[in-house]
PDB file of C-alpha atoms and ligand atoms in Angstrom:
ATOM      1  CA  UNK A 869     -13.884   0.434 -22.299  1.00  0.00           C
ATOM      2  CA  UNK A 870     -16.750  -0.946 -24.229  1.00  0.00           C
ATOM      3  CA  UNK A 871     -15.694  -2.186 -27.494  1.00  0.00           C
ATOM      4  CA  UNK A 872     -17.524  -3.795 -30.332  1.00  0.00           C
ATOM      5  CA  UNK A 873     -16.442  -7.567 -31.535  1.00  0.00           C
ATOM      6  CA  UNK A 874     -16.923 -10.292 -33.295  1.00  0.00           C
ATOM      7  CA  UNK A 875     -15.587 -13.228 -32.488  1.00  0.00           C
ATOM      8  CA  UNK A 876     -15.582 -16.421 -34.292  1.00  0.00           C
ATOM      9  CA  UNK A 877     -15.075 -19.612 -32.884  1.00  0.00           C
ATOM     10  CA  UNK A 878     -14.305 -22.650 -34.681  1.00  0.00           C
ATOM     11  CA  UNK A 879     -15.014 -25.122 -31.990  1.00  0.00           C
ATOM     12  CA  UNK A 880     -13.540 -28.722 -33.197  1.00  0.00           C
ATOM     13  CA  UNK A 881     -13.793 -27.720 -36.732  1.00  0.00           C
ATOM     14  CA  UNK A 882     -10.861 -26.950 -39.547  1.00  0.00           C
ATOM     15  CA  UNK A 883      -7.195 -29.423 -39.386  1.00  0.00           C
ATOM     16  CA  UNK A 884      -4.215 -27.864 -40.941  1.00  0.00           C
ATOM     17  CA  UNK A 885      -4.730 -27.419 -43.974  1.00  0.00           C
ATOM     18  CA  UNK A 886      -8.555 -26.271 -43.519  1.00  0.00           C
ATOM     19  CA  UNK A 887      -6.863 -23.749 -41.138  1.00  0.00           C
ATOM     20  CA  UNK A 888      -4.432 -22.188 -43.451  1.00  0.00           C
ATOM     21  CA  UNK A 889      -6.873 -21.503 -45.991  1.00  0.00           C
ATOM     22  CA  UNK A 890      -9.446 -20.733 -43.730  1.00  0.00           C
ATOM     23  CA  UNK A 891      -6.625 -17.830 -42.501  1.00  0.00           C
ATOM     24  CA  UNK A 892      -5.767 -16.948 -45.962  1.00  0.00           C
ATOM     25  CA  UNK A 893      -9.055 -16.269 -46.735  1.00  0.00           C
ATOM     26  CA  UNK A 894      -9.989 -13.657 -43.559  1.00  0.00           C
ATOM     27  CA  UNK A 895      -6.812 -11.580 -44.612  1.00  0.00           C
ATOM     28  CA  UNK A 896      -8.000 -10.689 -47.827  1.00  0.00           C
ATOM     29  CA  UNK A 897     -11.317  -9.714 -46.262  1.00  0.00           C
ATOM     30  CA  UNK A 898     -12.060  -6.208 -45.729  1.00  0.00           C
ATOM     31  CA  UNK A 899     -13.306  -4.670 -42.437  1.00  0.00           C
ATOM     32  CA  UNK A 900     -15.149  -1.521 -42.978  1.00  0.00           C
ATOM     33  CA  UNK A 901     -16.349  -1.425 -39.312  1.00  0.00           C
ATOM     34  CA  UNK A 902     -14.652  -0.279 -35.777  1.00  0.00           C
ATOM     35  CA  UNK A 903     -15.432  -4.244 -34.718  1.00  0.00           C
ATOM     36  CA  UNK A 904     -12.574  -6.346 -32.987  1.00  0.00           C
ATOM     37  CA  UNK A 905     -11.947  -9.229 -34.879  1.00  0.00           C
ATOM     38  CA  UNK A 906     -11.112 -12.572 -32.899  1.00  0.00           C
ATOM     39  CA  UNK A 907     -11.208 -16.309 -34.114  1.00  0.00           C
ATOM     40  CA  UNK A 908     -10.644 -19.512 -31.958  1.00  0.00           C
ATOM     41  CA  UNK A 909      -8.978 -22.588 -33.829  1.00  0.00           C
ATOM     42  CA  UNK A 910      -8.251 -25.592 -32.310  1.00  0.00           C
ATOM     43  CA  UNK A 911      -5.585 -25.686 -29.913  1.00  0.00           C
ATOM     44  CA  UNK A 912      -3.318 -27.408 -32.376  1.00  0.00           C
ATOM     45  CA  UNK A 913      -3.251 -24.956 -34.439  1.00  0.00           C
ATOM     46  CA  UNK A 914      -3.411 -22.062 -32.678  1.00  0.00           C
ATOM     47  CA  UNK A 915       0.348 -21.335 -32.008  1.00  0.00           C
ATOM     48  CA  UNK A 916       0.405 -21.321 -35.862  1.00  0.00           C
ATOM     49  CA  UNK A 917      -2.905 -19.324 -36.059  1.00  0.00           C
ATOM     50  CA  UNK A 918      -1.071 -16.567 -33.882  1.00  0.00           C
ATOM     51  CA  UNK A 919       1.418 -16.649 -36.018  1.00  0.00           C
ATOM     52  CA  UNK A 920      -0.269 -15.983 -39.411  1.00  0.00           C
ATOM     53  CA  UNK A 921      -2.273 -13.454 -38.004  1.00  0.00           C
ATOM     54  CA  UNK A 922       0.128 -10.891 -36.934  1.00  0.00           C
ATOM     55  CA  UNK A 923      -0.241  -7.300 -38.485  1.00  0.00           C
ATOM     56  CA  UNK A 924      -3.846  -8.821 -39.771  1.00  0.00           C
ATOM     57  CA  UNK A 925      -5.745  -6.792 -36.989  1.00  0.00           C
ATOM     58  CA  UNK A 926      -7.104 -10.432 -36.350  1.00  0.00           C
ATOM     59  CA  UNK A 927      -6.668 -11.831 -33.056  1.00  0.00           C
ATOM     60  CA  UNK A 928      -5.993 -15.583 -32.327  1.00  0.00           C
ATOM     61  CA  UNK A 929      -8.035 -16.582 -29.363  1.00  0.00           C
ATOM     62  CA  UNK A 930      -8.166 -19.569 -27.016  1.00  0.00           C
ATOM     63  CA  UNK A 931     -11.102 -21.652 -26.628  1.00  0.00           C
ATOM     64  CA  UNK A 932     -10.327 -22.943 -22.998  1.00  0.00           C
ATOM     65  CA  UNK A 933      -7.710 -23.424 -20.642  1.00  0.00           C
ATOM     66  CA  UNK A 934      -7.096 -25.373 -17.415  1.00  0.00           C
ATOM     67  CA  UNK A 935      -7.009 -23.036 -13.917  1.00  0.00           C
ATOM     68  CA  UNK A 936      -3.587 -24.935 -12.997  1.00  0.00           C
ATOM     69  CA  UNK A 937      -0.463 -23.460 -13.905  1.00  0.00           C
ATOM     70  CA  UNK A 938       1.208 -26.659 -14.903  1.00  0.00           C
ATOM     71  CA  UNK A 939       1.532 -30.191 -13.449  1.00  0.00           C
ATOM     72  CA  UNK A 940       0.113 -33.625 -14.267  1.00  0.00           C
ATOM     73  CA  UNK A 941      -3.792 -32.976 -16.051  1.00  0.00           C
ATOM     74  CA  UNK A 942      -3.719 -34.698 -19.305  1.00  0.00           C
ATOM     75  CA  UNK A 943      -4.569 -33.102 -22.050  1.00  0.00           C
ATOM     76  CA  UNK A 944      -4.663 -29.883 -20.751  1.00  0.00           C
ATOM     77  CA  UNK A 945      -2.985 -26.350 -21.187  1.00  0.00           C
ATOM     78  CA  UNK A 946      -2.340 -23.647 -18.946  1.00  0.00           C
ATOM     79  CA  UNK A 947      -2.421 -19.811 -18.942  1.00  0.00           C
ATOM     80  CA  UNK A 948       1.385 -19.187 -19.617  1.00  0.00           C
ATOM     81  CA  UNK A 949       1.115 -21.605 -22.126  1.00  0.00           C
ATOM     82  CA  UNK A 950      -1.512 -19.426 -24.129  1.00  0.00           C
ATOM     83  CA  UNK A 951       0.727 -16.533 -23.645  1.00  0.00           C
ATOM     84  CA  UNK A 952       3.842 -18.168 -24.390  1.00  0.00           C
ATOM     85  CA  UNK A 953       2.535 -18.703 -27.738  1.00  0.00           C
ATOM     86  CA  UNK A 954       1.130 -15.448 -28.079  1.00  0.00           C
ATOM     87  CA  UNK A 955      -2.328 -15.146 -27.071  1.00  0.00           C
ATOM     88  CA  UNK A 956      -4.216 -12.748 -25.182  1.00  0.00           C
ATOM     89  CA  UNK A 957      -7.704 -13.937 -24.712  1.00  0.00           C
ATOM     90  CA  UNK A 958      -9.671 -17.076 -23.837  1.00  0.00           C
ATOM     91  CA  UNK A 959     -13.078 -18.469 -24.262  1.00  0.00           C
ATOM     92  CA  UNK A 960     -14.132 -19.618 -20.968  1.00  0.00           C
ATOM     93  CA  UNK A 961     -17.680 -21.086 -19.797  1.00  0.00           C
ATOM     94  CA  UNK A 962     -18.759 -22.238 -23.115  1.00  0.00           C
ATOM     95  CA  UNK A 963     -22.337 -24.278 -22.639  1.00  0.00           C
ATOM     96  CA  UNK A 964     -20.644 -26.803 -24.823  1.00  0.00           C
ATOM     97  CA  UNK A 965     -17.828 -27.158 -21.830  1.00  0.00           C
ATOM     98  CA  UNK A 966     -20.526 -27.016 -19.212  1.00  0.00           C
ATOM     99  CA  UNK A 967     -22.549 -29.633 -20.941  1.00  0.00           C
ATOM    100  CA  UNK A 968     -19.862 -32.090 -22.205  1.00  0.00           C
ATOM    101  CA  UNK A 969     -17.060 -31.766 -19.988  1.00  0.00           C
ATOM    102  CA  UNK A 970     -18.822 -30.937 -17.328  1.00  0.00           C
ATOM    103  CA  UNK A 971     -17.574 -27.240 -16.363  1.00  0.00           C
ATOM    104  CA  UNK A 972     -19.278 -26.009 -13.043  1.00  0.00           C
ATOM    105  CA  UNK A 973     -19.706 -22.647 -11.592  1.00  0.00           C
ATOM    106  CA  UNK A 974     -16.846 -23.298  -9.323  1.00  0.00           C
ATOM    107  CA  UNK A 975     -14.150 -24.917 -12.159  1.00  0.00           C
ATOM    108  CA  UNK A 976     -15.043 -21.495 -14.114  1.00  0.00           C
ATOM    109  CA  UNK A 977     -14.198 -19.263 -10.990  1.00  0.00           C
ATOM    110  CA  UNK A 978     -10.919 -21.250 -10.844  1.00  0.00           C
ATOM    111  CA  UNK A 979     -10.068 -20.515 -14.745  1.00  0.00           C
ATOM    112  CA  UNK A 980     -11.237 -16.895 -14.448  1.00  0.00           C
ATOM    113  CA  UNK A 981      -9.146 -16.550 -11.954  1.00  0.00           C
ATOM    114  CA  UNK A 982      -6.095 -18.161 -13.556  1.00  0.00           C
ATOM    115  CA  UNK A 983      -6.649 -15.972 -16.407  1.00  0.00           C
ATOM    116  CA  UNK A 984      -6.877 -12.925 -14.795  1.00  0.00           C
ATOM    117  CA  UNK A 985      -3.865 -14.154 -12.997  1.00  0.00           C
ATOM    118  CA  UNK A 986      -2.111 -14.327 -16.093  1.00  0.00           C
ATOM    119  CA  UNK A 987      -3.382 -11.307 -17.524  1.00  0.00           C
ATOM    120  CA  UNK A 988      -4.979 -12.796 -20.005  1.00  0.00           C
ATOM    121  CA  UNK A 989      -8.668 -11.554 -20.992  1.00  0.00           C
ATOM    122  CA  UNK A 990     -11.981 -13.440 -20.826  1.00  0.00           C
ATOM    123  CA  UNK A 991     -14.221 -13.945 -23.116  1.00  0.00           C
ATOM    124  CA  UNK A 992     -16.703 -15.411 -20.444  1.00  0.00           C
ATOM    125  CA  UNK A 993     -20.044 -17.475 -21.642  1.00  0.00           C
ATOM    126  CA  UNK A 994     -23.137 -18.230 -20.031  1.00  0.00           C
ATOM    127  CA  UNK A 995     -27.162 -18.850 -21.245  1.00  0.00           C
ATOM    128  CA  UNK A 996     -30.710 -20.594 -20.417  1.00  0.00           C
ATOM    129  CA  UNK A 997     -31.173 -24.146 -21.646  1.00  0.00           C
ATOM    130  CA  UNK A 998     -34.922 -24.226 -23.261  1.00  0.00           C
ATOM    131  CA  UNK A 999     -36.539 -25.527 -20.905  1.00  0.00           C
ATOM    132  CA  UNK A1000     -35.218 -22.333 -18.466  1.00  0.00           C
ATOM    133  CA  UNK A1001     -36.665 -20.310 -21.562  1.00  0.00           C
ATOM    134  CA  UNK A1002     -39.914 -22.298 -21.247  1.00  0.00           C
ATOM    135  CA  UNK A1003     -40.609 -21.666 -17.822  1.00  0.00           C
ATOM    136  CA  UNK A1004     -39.442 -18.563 -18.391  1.00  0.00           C
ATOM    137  CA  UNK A1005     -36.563 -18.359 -15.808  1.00  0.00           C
ATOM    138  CA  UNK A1006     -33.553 -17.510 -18.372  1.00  0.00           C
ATOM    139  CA  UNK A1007     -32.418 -14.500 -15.962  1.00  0.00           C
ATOM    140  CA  UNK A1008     -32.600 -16.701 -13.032  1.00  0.00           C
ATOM    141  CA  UNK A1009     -30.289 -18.792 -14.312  1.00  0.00           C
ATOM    142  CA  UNK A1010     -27.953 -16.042 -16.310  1.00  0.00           C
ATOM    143  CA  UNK A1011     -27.675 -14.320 -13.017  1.00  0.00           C
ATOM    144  CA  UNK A1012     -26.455 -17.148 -10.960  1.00  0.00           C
ATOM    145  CA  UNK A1013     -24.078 -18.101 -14.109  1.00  0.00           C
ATOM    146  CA  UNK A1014     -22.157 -14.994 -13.756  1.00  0.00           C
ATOM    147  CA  UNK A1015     -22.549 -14.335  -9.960  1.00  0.00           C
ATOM    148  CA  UNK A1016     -21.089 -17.804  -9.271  1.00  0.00           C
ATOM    149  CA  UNK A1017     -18.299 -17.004 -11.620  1.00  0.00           C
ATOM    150  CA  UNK A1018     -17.745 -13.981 -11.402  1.00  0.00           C
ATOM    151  CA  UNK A1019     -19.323 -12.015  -8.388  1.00  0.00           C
ATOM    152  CA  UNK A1020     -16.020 -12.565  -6.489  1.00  0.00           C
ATOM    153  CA  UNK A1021     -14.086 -10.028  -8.540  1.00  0.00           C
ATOM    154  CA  UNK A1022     -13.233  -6.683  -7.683  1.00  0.00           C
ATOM    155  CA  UNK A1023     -14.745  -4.019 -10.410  1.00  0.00           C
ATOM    156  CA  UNK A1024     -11.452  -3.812 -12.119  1.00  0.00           C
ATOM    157  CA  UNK A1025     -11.136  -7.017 -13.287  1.00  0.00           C
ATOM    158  CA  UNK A1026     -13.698  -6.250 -15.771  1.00  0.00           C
ATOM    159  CA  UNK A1027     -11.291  -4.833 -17.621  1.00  0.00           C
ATOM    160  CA  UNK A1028      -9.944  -7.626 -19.089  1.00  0.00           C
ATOM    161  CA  UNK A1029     -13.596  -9.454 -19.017  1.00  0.00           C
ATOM    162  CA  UNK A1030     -16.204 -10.011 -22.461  1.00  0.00           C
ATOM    163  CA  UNK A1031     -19.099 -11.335 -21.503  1.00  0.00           C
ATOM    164  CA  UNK A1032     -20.541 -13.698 -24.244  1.00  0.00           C
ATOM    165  CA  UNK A1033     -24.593 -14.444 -23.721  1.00  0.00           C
ATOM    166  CA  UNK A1034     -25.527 -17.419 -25.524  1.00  0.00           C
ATOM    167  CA  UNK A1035     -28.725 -19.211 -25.292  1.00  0.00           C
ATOM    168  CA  UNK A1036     -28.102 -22.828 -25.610  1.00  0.00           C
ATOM    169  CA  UNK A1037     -31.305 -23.666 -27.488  1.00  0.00           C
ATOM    170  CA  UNK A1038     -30.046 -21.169 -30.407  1.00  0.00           C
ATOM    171  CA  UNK A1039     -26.242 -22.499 -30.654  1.00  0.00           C
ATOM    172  CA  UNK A1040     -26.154 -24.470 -33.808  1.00  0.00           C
ATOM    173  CA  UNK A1041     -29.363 -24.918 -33.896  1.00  0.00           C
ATOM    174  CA  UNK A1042     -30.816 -22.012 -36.805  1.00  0.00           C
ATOM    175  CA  UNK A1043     -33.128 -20.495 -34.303  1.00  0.00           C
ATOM    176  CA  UNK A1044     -31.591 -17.739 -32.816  1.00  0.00           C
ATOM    177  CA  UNK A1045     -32.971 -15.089 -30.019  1.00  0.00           C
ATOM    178  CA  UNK A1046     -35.078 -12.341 -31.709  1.00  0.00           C
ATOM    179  CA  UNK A1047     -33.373  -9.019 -31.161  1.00  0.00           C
ATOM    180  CA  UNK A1048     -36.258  -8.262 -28.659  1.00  0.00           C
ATOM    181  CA  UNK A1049     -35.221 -11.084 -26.829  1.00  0.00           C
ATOM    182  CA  UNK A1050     -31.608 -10.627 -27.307  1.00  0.00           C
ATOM    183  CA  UNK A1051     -31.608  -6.964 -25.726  1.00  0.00           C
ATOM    184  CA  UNK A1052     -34.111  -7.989 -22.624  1.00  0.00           C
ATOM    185  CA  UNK A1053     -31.559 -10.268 -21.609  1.00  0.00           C
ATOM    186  CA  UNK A1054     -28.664  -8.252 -22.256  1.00  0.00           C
ATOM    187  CA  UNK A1055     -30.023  -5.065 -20.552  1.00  0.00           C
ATOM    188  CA  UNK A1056     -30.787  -7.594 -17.454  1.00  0.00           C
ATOM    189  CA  UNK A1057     -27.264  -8.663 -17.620  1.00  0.00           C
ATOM    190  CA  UNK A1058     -25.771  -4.692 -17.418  1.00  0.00           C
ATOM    191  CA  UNK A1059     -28.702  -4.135 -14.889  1.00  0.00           C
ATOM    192  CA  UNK A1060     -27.311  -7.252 -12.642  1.00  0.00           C
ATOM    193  CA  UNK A1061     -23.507  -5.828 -13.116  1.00  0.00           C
ATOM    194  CA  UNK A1062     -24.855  -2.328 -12.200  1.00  0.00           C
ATOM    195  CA  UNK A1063     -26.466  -3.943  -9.103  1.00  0.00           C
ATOM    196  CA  UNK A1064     -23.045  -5.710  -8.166  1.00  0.00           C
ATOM    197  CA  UNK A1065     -20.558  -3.003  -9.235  1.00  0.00           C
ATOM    198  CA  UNK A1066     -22.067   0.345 -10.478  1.00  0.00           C
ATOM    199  CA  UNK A1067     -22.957   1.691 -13.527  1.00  0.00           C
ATOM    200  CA  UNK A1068     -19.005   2.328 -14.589  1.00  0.00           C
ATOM    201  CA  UNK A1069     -18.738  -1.665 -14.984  1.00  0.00           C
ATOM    202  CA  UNK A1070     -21.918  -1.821 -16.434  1.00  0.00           C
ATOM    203  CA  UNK A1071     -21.405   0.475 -19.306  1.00  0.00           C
ATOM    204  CA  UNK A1072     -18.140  -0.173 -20.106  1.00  0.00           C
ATOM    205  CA  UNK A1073     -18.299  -4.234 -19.872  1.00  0.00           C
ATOM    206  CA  UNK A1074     -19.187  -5.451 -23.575  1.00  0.00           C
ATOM    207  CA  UNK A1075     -21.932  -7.797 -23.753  1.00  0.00           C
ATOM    208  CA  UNK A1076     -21.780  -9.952 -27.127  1.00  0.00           C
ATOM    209  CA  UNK A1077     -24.528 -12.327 -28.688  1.00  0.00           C
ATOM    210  CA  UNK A1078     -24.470 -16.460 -29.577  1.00  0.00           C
ATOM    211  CA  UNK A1079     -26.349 -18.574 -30.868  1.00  0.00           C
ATOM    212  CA  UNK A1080     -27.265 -18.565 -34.421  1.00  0.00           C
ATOM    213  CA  UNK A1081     -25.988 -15.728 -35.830  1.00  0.00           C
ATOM    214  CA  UNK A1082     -25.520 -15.063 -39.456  1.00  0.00           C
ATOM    215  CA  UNK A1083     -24.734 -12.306 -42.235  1.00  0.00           C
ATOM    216  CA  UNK A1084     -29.103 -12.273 -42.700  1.00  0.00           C
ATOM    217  CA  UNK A1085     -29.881 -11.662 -39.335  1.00  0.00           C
ATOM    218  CA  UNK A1086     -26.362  -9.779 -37.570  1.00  0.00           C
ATOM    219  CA  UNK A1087     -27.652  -6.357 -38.474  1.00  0.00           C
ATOM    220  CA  UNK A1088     -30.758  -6.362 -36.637  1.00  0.00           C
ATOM    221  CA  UNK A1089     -29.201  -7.807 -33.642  1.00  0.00           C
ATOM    222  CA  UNK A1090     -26.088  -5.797 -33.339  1.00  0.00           C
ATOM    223  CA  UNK A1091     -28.593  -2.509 -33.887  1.00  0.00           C
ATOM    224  CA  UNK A1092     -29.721  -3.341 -30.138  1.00  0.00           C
ATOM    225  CA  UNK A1093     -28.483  -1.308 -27.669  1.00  0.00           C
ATOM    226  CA  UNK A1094     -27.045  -3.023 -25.227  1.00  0.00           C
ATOM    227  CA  UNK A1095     -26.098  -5.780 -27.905  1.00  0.00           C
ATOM    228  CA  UNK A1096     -22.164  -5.237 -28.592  1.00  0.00           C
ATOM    229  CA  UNK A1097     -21.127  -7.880 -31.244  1.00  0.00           C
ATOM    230  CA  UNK A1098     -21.454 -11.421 -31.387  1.00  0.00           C
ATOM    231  CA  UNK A1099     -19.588 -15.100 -30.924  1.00  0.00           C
ATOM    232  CA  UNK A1100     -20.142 -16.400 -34.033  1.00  0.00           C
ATOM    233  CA  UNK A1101     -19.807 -20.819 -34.367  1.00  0.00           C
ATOM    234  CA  UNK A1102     -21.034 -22.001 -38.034  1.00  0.00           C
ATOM    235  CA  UNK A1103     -21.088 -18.721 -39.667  1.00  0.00           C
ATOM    236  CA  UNK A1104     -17.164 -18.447 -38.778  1.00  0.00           C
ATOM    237  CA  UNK A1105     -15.797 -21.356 -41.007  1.00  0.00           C
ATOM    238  CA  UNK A1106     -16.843 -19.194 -43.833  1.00  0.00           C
ATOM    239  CA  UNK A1107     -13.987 -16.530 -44.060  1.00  0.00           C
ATOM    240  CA  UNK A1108     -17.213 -14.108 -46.516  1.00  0.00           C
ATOM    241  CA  UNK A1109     -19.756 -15.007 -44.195  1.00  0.00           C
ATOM    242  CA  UNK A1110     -17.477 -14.268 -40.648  1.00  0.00           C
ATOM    243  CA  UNK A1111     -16.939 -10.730 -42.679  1.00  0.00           C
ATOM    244  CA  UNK A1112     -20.382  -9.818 -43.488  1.00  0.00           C
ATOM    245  CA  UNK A1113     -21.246 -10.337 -39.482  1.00  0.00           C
ATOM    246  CA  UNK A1114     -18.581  -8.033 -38.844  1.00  0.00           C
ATOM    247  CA  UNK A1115     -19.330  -5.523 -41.032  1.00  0.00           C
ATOM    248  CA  UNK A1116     -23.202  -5.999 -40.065  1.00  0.00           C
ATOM    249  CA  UNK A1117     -22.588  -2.880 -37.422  1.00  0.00           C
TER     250      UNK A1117
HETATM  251  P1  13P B1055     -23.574 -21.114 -33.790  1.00  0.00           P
HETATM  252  O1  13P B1055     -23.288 -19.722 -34.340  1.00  0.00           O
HETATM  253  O2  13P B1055     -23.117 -22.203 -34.696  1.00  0.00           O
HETATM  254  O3  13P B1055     -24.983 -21.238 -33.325  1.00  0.00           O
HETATM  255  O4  13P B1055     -22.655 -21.253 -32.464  1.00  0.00           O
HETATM  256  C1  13P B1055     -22.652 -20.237 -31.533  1.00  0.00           C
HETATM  257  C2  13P B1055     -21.584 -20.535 -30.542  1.00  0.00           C
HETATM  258  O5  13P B1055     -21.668 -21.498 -29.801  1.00  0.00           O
HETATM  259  C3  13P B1055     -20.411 -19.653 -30.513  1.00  0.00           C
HETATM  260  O6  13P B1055     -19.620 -19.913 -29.397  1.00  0.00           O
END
């Protein structure tokens, strides 16, 4: 079913302490919108995160995990091991994974499928570097992002998979897509799942926005059609800010 969220993640931001407060302070916020409401800590401090949250109506999320079930990969953490501890969903394909850590096509099939496996659901990320934007061939390269990834799915699975568009020339950088642009690419994206799978997957699989996005500019975004929520990055470490995006619907 297509849902709206808004989903912050807090990337390699917040210790602690910072956490705690940061917690505190998006349970005495009030949602006056039908959005989900997720937030990724650090892995340290998610078990606790989890914890805090329950019977908020805020969900502690995952912002990676390894495809391997367990066994010697320093430094990394499995499926169970997100679900042993209480979590539900995980951030997979982030362009800051792709570009740092070097996350391929075929690593994020693996983890999909480990999560799926698991029954854990995906938020799954992909977008155009600028200078895909320049020469304009961002759908080019969103299309073989999820194909890659995903194509090898049965239409089911998208039950339990959020697809998360975010341009990587508007993450943390202030510009963000314009609306316009925002819904072009996210129509494309239902069109290309409607191509695969049928219009079923296509309607009900929600399609959230990255890059940029703030309490000034969430309204006008999420008011796109095919535009279901948001990730959120900076604009989450601010427990009044994170609210006003979710309340932008
Ligand atoms: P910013 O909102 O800071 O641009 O980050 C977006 C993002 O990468 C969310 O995953």
């Amino acid at each position: 079913m297509r849902k709206q969220i808004v989903a912050g993640n807090w990337k390699m931001n917040n210790d602690v302490a910072q956490t705690e407060s940061l917690l505190a302070n998006l349970k005495n916020q009030t949602k006056t919108t039908n959005a989900e409401v997720m937030v990724a800590p650090t892995f340290v401090n998610l078990a606790s995160a989890a914890k805090a949250l329950e019977g908020s109506g805020i969900e502690a999320v995952a912002q990676n995990m390894h495809f391997a079930e367990s066994g010697a990969y320093t430094g990394e953490i499995s499926a169970s091991m997100l679900k042993s501890v209480g979590v539900k969903t995980v951030i997979l394909g982030h362009s800051e994974r792709r570009e740092y850590f070097n996350e391929t096509d075929e690593t994020l099939a693996k983890k999909v499928d480990a999560a799926l496996a698991n029954n854990l659901r995906i938020i799954f990320c992909f977008g155009e570097v600028l200078a895909d934007r320049k020469s304009n061939n961002q759908e080019a390269v969103v299309e073989s992002q999820i194909s890659n990834a995903l194509f090898h799915l049965n239409a089911d699975a998208y039950k339990n998979i959020v697809l998360a568009y975010e341009p990587v020339w508007a993450i943390g950088t202030g510009e963000t897509a314009s609306p316009e642009q925002a819904q072009d690419m996210h129509a494309f994206i239902r069109k290309t799942l409607a191509t695969k799978y049928g219009s079923d997957v296509a309607n009900n699989t929600s399609v959230l926005y990255g890059g940029s996005c703030k309490p000034g500019n969430a309204k006008e975004i999420f008011s796109k059609p095919d535009v279901d929520g948001g990730l959120i990055g900076g604009a989450a470490l601010n427990a009044d800010d994170f609210f006003a995006i979710v309340n932008a619907f």
